[in-house]
Coordinates of C-alpha atoms and ligand atoms in Angstrom, one line a residue:
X1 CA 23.6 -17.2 12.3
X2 CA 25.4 -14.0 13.9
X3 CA 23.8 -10.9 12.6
X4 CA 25.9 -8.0 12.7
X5 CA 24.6 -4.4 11.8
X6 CA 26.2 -1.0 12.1
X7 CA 25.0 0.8 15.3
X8 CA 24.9 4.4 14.4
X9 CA 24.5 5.6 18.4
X10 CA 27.9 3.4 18.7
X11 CA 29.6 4.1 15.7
X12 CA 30.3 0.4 15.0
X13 CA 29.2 -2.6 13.6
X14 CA 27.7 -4.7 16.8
X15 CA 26.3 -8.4 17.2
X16 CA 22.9 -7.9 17.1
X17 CA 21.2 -9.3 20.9
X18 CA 17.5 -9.7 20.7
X19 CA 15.8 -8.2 23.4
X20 CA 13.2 -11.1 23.4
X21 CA 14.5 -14.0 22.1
X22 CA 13.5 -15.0 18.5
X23 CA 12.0 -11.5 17.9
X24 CA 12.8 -8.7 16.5
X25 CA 10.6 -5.1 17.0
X26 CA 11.6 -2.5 14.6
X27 CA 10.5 1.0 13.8
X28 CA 11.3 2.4 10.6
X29 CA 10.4 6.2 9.5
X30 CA 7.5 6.4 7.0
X31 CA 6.4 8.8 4.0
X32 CA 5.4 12.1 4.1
X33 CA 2.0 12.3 2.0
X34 CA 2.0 15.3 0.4
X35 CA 4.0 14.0 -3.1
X36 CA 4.4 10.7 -4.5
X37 CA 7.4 8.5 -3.2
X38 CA 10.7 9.5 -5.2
X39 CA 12.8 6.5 -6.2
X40 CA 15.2 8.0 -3.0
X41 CA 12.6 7.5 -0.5
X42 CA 11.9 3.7 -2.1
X43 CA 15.3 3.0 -1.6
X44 CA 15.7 3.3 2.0
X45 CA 12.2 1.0 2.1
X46 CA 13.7 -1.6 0.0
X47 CA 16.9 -1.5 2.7
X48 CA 14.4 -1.6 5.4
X49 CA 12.7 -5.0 3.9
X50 CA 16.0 -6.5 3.4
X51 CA 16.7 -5.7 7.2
X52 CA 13.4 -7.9 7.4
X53 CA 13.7 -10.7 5.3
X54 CA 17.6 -10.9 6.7
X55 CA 15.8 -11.3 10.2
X56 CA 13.1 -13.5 8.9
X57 CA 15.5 -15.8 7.2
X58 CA 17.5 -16.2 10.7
X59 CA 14.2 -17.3 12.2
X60 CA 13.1 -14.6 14.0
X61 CA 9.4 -13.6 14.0
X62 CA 9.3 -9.8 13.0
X63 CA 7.0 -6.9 14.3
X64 CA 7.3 -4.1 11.9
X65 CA 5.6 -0.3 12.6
X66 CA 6.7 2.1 9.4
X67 CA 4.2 5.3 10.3
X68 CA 2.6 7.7 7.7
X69 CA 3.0 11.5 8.4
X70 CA 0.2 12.9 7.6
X71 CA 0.2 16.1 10.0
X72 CA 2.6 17.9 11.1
X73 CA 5.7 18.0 9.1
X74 CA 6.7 22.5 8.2
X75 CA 9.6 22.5 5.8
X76 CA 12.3 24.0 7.5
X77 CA 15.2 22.2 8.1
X78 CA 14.0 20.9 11.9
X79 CA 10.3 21.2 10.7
X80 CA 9.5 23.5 13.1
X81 CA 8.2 26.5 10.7
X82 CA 8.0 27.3 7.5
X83 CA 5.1 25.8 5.3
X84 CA 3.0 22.8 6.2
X85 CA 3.9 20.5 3.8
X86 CA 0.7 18.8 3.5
X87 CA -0.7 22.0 3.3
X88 CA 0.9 23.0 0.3
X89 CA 0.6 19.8 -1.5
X90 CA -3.2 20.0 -1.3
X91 CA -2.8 23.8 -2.6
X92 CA -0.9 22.7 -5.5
X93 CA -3.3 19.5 -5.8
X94 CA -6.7 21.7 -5.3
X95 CA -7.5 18.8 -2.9
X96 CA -8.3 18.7 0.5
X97 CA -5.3 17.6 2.8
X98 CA -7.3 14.5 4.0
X99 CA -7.5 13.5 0.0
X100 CA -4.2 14.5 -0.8
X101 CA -2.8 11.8 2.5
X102 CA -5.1 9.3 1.0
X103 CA -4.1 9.6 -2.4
X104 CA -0.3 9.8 -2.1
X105 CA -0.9 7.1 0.9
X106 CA -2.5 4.5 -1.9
X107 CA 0.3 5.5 -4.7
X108 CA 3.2 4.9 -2.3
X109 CA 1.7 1.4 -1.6
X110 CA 1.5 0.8 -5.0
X111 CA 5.2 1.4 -5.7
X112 CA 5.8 -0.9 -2.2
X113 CA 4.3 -4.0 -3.5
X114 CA 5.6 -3.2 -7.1
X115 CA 8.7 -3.4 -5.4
X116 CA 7.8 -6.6 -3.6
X117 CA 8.3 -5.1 -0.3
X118 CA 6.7 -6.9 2.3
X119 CA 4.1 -4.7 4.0
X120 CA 4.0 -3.5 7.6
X121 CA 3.0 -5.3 10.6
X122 CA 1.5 -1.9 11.5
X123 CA 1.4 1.4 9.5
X124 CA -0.3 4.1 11.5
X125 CA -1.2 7.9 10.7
X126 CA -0.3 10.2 12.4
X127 CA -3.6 11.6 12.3
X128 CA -4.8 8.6 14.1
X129 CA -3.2 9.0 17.4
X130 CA -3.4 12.3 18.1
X131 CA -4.5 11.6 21.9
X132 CA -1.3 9.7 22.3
X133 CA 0.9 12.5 21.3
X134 CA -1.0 14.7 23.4
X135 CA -0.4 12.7 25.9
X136 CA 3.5 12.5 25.4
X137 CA 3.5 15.9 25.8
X138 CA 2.1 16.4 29.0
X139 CA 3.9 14.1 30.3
X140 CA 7.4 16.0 29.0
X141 CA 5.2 19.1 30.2
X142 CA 4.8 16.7 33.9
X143 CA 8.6 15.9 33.9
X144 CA 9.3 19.8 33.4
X145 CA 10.7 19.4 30.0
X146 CA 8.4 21.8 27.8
X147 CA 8.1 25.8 27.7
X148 CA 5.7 27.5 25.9
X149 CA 6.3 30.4 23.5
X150 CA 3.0 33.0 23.1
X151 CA 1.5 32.7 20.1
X152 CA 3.7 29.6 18.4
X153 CA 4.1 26.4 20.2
X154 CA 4.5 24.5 23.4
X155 CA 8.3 23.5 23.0
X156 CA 11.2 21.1 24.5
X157 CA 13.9 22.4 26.1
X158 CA 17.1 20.6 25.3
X159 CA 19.0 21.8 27.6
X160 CA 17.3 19.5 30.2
X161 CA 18.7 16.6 28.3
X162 CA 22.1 15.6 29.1
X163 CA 22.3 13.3 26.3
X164 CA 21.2 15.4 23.7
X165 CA 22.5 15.2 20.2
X166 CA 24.5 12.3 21.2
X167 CA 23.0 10.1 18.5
X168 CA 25.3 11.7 16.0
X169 CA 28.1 13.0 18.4
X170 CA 26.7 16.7 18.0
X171 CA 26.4 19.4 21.2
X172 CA 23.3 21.9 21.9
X173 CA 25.0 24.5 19.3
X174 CA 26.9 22.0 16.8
X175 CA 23.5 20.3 15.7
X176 CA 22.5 23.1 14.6
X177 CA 25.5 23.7 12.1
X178 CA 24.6 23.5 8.3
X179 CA 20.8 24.5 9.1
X180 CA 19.9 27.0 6.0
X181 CA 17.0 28.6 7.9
X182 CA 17.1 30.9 11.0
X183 CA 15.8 29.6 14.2
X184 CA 13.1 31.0 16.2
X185 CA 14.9 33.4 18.5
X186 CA 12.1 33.0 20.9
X187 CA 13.4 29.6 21.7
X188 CA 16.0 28.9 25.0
X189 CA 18.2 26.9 22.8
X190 CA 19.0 26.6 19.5
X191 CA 18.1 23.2 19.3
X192 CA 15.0 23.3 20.7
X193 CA 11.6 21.9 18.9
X194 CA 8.3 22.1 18.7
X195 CA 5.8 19.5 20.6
X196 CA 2.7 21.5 19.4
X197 CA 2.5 24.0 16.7
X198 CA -0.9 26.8 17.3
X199 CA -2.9 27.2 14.7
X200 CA -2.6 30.5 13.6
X201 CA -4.8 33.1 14.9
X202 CA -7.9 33.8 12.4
X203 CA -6.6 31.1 10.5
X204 CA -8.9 27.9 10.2
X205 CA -6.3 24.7 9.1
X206 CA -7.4 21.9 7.7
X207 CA -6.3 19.7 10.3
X208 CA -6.0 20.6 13.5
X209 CA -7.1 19.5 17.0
X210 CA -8.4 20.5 20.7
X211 CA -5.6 20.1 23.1
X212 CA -4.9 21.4 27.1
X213 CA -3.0 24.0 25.3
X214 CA -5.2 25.0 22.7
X215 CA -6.2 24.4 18.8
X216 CA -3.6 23.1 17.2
X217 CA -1.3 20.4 15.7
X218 CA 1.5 18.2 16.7
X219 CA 5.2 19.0 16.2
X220 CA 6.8 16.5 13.2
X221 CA 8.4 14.6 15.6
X222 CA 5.8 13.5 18.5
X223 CA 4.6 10.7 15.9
X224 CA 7.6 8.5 15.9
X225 CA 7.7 8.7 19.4
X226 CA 4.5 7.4 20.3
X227 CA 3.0 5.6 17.8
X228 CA 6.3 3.2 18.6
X229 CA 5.7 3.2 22.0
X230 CA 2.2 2.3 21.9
X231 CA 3.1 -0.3 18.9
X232 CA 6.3 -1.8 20.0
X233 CA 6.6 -0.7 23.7
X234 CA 9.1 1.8 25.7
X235 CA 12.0 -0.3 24.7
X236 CA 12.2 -2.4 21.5
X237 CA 14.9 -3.7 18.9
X238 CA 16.1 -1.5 15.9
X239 CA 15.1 2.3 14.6
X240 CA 15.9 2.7 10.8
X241 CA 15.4 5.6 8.7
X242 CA 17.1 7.6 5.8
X243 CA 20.8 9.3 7.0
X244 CA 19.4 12.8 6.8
X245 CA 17.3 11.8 9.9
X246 CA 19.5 11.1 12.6
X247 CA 20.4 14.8 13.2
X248 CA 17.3 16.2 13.7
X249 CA 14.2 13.7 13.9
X250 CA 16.0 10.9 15.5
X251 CA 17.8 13.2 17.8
X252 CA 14.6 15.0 19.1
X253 CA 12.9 11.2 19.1
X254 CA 15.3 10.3 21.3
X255 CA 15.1 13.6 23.7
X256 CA 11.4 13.0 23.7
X257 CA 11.0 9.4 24.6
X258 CA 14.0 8.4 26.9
X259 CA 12.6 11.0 30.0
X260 CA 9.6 9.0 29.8
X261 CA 10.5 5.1 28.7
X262 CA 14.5 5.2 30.2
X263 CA 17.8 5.0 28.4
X264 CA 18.1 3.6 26.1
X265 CA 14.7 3.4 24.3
X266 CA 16.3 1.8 21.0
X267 CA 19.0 -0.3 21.1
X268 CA 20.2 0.1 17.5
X269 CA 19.6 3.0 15.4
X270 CA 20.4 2.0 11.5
X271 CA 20.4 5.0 9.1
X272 CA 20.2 4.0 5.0
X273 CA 22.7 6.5 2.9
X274 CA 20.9 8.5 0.0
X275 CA 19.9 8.2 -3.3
X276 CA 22.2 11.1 -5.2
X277 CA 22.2 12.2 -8.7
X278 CA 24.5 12.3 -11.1
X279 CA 25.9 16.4 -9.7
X280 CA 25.8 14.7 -6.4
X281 CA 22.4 16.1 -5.2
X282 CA 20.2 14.4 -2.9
X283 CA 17.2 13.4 -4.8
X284 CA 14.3 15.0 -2.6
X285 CA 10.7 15.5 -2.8
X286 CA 10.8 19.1 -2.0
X287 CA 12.7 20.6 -4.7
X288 CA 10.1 19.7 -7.1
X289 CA 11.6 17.7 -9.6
X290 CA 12.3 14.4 -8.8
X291 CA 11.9 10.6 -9.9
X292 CA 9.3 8.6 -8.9
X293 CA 9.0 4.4 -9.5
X294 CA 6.1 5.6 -12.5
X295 CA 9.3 7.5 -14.3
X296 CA 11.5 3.7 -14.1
X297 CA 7.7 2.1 -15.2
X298 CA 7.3 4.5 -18.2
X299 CA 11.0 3.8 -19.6
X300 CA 9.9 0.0 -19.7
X301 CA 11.9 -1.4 -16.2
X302 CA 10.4 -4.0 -14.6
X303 CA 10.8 -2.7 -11.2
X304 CA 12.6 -5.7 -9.9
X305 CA 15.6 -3.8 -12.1
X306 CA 15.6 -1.0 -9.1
X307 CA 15.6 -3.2 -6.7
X308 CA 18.0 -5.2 -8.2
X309 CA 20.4 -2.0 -8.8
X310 CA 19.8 -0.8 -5.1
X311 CA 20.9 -4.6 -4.1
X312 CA 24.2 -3.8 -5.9
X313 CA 25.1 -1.3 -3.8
X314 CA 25.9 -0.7 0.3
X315 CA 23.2 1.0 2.5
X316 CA 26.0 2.8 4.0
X317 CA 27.0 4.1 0.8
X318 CA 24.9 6.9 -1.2
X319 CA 24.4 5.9 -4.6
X320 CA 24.3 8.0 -7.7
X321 CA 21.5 7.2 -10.0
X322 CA 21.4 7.1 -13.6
X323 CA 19.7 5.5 -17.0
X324 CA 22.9 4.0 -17.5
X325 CA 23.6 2.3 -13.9
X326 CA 19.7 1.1 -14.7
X327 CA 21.1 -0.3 -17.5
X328 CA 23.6 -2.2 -16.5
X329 CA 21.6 -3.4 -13.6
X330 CA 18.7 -4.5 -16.4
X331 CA 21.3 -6.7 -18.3
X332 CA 22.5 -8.4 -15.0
X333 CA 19.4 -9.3 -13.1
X334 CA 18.4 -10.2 -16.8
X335 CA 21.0 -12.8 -17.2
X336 CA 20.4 -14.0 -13.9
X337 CA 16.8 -14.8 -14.4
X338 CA 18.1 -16.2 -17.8
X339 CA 20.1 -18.6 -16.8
X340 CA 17.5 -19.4 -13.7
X341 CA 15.0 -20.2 -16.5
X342 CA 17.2 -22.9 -17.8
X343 CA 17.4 -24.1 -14.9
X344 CA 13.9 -24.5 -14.5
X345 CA 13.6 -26.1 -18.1
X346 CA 16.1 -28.5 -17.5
X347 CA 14.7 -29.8 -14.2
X348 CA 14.9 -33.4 -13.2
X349 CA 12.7 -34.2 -10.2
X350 CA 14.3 -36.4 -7.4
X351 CA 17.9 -35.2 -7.1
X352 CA 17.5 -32.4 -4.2
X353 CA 20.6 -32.4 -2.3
X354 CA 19.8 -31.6 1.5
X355 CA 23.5 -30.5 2.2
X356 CA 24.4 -29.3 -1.0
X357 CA 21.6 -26.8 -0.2
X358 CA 22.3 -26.2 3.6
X359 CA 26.1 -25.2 2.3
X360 CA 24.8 -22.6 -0.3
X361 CA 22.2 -21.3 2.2
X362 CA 24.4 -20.4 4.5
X363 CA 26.9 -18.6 1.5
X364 CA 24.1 -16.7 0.7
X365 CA 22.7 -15.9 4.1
X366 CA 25.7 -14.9 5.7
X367 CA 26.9 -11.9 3.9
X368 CA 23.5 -10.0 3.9
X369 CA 23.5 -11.1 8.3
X370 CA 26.9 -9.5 8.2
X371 CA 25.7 -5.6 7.8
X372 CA 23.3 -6.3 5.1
X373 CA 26.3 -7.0 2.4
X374 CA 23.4 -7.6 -0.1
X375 CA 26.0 -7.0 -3.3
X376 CA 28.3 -10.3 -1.7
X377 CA 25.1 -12.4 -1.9
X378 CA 24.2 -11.7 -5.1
X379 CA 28.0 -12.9 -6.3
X380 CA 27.0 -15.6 -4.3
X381 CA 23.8 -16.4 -6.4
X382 CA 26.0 -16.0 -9.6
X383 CA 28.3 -18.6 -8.3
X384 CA 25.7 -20.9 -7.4
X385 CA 24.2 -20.7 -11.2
X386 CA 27.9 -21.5 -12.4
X387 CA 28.3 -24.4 -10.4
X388 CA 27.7 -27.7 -12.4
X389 CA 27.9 -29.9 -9.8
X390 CA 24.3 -28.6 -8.3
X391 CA 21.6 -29.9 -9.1
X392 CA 19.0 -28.2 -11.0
X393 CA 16.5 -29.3 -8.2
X394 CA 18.7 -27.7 -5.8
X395 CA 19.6 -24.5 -7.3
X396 CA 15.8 -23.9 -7.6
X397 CA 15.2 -25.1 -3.8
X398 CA 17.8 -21.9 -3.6
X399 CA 16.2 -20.3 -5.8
X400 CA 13.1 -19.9 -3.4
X401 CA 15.0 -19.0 -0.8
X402 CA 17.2 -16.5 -2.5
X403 CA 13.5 -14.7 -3.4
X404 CA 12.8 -14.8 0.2
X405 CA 15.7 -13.0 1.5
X406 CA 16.2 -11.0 -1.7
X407 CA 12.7 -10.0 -2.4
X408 CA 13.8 -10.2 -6.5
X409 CA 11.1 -12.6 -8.0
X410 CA 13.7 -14.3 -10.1
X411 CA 12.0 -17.5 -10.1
X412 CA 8.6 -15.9 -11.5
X413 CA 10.5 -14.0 -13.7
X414 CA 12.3 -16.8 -15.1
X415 CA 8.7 -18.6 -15.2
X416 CA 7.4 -16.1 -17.2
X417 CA 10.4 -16.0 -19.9
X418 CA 9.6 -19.7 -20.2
X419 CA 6.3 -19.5 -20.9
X420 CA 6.3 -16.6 -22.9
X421 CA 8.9 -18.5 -25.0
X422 CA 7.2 -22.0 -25.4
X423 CA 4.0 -20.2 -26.9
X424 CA 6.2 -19.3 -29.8
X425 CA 7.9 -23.4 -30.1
X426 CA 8.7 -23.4 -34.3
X427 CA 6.9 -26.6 -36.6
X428 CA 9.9 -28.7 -36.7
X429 CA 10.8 -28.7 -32.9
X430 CA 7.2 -29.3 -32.2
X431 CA 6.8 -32.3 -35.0
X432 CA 10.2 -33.7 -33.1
X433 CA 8.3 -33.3 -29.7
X434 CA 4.9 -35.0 -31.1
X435 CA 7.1 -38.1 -32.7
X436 CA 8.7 -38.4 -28.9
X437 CA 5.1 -38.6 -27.7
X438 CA 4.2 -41.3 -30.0
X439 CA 7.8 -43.3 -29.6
X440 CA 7.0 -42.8 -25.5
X441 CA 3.4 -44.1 -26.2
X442 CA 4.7 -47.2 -27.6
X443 CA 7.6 -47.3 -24.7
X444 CA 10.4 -47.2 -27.7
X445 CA 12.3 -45.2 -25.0
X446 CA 15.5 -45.2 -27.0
X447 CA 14.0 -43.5 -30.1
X448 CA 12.2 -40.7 -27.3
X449 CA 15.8 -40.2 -26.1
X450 CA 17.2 -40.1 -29.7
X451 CA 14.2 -37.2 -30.1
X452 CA 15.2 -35.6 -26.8
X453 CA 18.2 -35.5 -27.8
X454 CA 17.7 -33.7 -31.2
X455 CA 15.6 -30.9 -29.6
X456 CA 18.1 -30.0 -27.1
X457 CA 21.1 -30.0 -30.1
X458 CA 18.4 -27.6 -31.7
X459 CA 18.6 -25.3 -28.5
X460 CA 15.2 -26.4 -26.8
X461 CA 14.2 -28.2 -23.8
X462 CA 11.5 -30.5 -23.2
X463 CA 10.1 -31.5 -20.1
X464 CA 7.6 -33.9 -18.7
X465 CA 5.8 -32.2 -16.0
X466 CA 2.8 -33.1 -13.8
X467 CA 0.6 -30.5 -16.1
X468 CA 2.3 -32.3 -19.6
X469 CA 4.6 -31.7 -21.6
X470 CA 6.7 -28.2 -21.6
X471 CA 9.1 -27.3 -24.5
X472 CA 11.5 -24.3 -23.4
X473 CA 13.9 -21.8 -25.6
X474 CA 17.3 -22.6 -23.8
X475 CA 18.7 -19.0 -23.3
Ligands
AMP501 P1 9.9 11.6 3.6 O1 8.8 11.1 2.8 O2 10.6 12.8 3.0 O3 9.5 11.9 5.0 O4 11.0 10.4 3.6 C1 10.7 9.1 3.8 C2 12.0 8.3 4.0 O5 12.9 8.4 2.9 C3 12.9 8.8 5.2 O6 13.4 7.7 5.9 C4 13.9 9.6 4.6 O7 15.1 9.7 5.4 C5 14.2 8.9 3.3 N1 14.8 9.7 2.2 C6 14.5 10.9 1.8 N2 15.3 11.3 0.8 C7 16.1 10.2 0.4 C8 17.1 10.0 -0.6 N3 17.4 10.9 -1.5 N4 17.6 8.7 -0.6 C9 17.3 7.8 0.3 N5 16.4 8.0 1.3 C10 15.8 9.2 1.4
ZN502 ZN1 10.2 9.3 12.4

């Protein structure tokens, strides 16, 4: 099927063309570990696994890099100066930095796979290939791209890139438009950035490294660059990341790699729009106060309700968050894993319909291949439930594709309402159930119908299964 996704380098929505075909290489922006994973962050991950399982579902076999940052990342607006966050994490932690980056590492990947979101193919540190950002710079140093200032940083001059800042249609100056903090005046241009950051004199950091141009640590953005190069080669598919990226990191990830790989080194750049709240604030880990997947846990969400809410929604769209939206999004995916359970219940092997399920595959498919319009699909799924003349075999064939592409574990959900409610099957529907046994052991299969019949009038199912005998709550 056509897969169309908006290019933000173009400023349109495109066809997608493979670069191989049947594969798809994509880079997506990781966590910084120095706090756990607001619900903001989570929600450009869950875009980036439905940009995934969207692929996957078209056939194509999928290499994945997401990076941790781990080094590197100051907390001004270009990342240049200003605090090292990891720094100041383990201060407020009393940890070391290499605890705090393991800790916040293993509690992000918690919330990933409570999230059902399909790990990584490859999820480097940035700690871990320090050589090969080392190496990227003297290469930019090589190519004549890099100037030092005394006593800070070996730096990239920008204005040796024509195509700077063309990622979001900004100039040398106009990128820098908005920034709250005042830039280095030592720099040549405005827009300039650090490739390696000195340690400070007399100052011993926790992480820091030998390098041709002394102790130090790499600038934020030498990560992306090559750990993706290394990972996915000088040219690959797709580059993803939240929308507060492309002015900055993605810019400068562009400047850094393209004199070295060629133009162009990604051939679609997808940015995911944020996660507000309610005053219209971008949620963000640096202010403090945020919410984190425990915060949805504690209130008693299943997280399958986030990612069900953040399906609702557009990734080109920023989405205010609130109890109530969670809410609403609780009753829906509820009633859709509701009615999926009665499905299940009423299941009657043998009547799978091959095109009845190619037809509704390709409804569901083909809004989330058309920009990732994950809120068309899911009226798609609701349709699908309504329809009488599918089968229930079919609808749960759907079913399991649906939680492929979707990621939303309805059909263990709606497993575990059914089981949950046969523990609790009252006397009288169980006596009926035990008096169809015996009728079926005697093969009076009219009287077992005449039973069946009288438990479903009384709002349960019964099934014969392969494991015995099921009786369900209809919801
Ligand atoms: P960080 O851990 O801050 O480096 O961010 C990890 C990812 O989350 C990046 O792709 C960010 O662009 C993205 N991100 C940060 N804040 C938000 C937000 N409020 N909504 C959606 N994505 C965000
Ligand atoms: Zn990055």
């Amino acid at each position: 099927m056509t897969i169309r996704l908006f290019n933000t380098m173009s400023r349109k929505i495109e066809e997608f063309k493979p670069l191989v075909p049947g594969k798809m290489g994509f880079y997506s922006c990781g966590p910084t570990v120095y706090h756990y994973a607001h619900i903001g962050n989570l929600r450009t991950m869950i875009h980036n696994d439905i940009l995934k399982r969207m692929f996957l579902a078209n056939g194509y076999k999928v290499h994945h890099v997401m990076n941790i940052t781990d080094v590197g990342h100051l907390s001004s607006d270009d990342a240049d100066s200003g605090d090292d966050k990891m720094e100041k994490g383990a201060a407020r932690d009393k940890k070391s930095v290499w605890e705090i980056a393991k800790f916040y590492t293993d509690e992000f990947l918690r919330d990933y796979d409570d999230l059902n979101i399909i790990r990584p193919t490859d999820m480097p540190r940035a700690t871990d290939y320090i050589a090969e950002q080392i190496d990227l710079v003297k290469k930019l140093e090589e190519l004549g791209y890099t100037y030092e200032i005394a006593g800070d940083g070996i730096y990239y001059d920008t204005s040796k890139f024509a195509a700077y800042g063309q990622l979001t249609g900004g100039s040398l100056t106009g990128n820098r438009a908005g920034a709250r903090v005042e830039y280095n005046s030592d720099k040549r241009n405005p827009t300039d950035f650090a490739l390696w950051k000195f340690s400070p004199k007399n100052e011993k950091r926790q992480m820091e490294w030998n390098s041709p141009w002394g102790i130090g640590f790499p600038g934020w953005h030498a990560e992306c660059s090559a750990m993706s190069m290394k990972l996915l080669g000088n040219h690959f598919d797709i580059h993803t990341g939240g929308e507060d990226l492309s002015r900055i990191h993605h810019t400068n990830e562009i400047a850094q790699s393209e004199p070295i790989t060629g133009a162009p080194w990604v051939n679609y750049w997808v940015h995911f729009s944020f996660l507000i709240d309610k005053s219209g604030e971008k949620m963000s880990k640096s202010k403090g106060e945020f919410l984190g997947l425990d915060s949805v846990r504690k209130r008693g969400y299943d997280p399958m309700v986030y990612r069900y809410l953040i399906l609702l929604g557009h990734y080109q769209t920023q989405l205010a968050f609130s109890w109530e939206a969670m809410d609403s999004a609780a009753n829906g995916y509820k009633n859709l894993v509701r009615r999926l359970a009665d499905v299940l219940a009423n299941t009657v092997p043998g009547e799978f319909s091959e095109s009845d399920f190619v037809t509704w595959k390709d409804k569901i498919l083909a809004p989330v291949s058309d920009n990732m319009k994950t809120a068309e699909s899911l009226v798609q799924i609701q349709n699908l439930l309504r329809d009488d003349t599918i089968s229930a075999s079919t609808k749960i064939a759907l079913f399991e594709f649906v939680d492929d592409l979707l990621g939303l574990q309805f059909i263990d959900r709606a497993k575990k309402i059914n089981n949950l409610e046969s523990m609790t099957v009252p006397d009288d529907i169980q006596k009926l159930a035990d008096a169809r046994a015996a009728a079926k052991a005697s093969k009076d299969w009219g009287r077992a119908d005449e039973i069946r019949a009288q438990i479903e009038n009384a709002g349960w199912s019964i099934m014969d299964t392969p494991n015995g005998v099921k009786i369900i709550k209809k919801v």
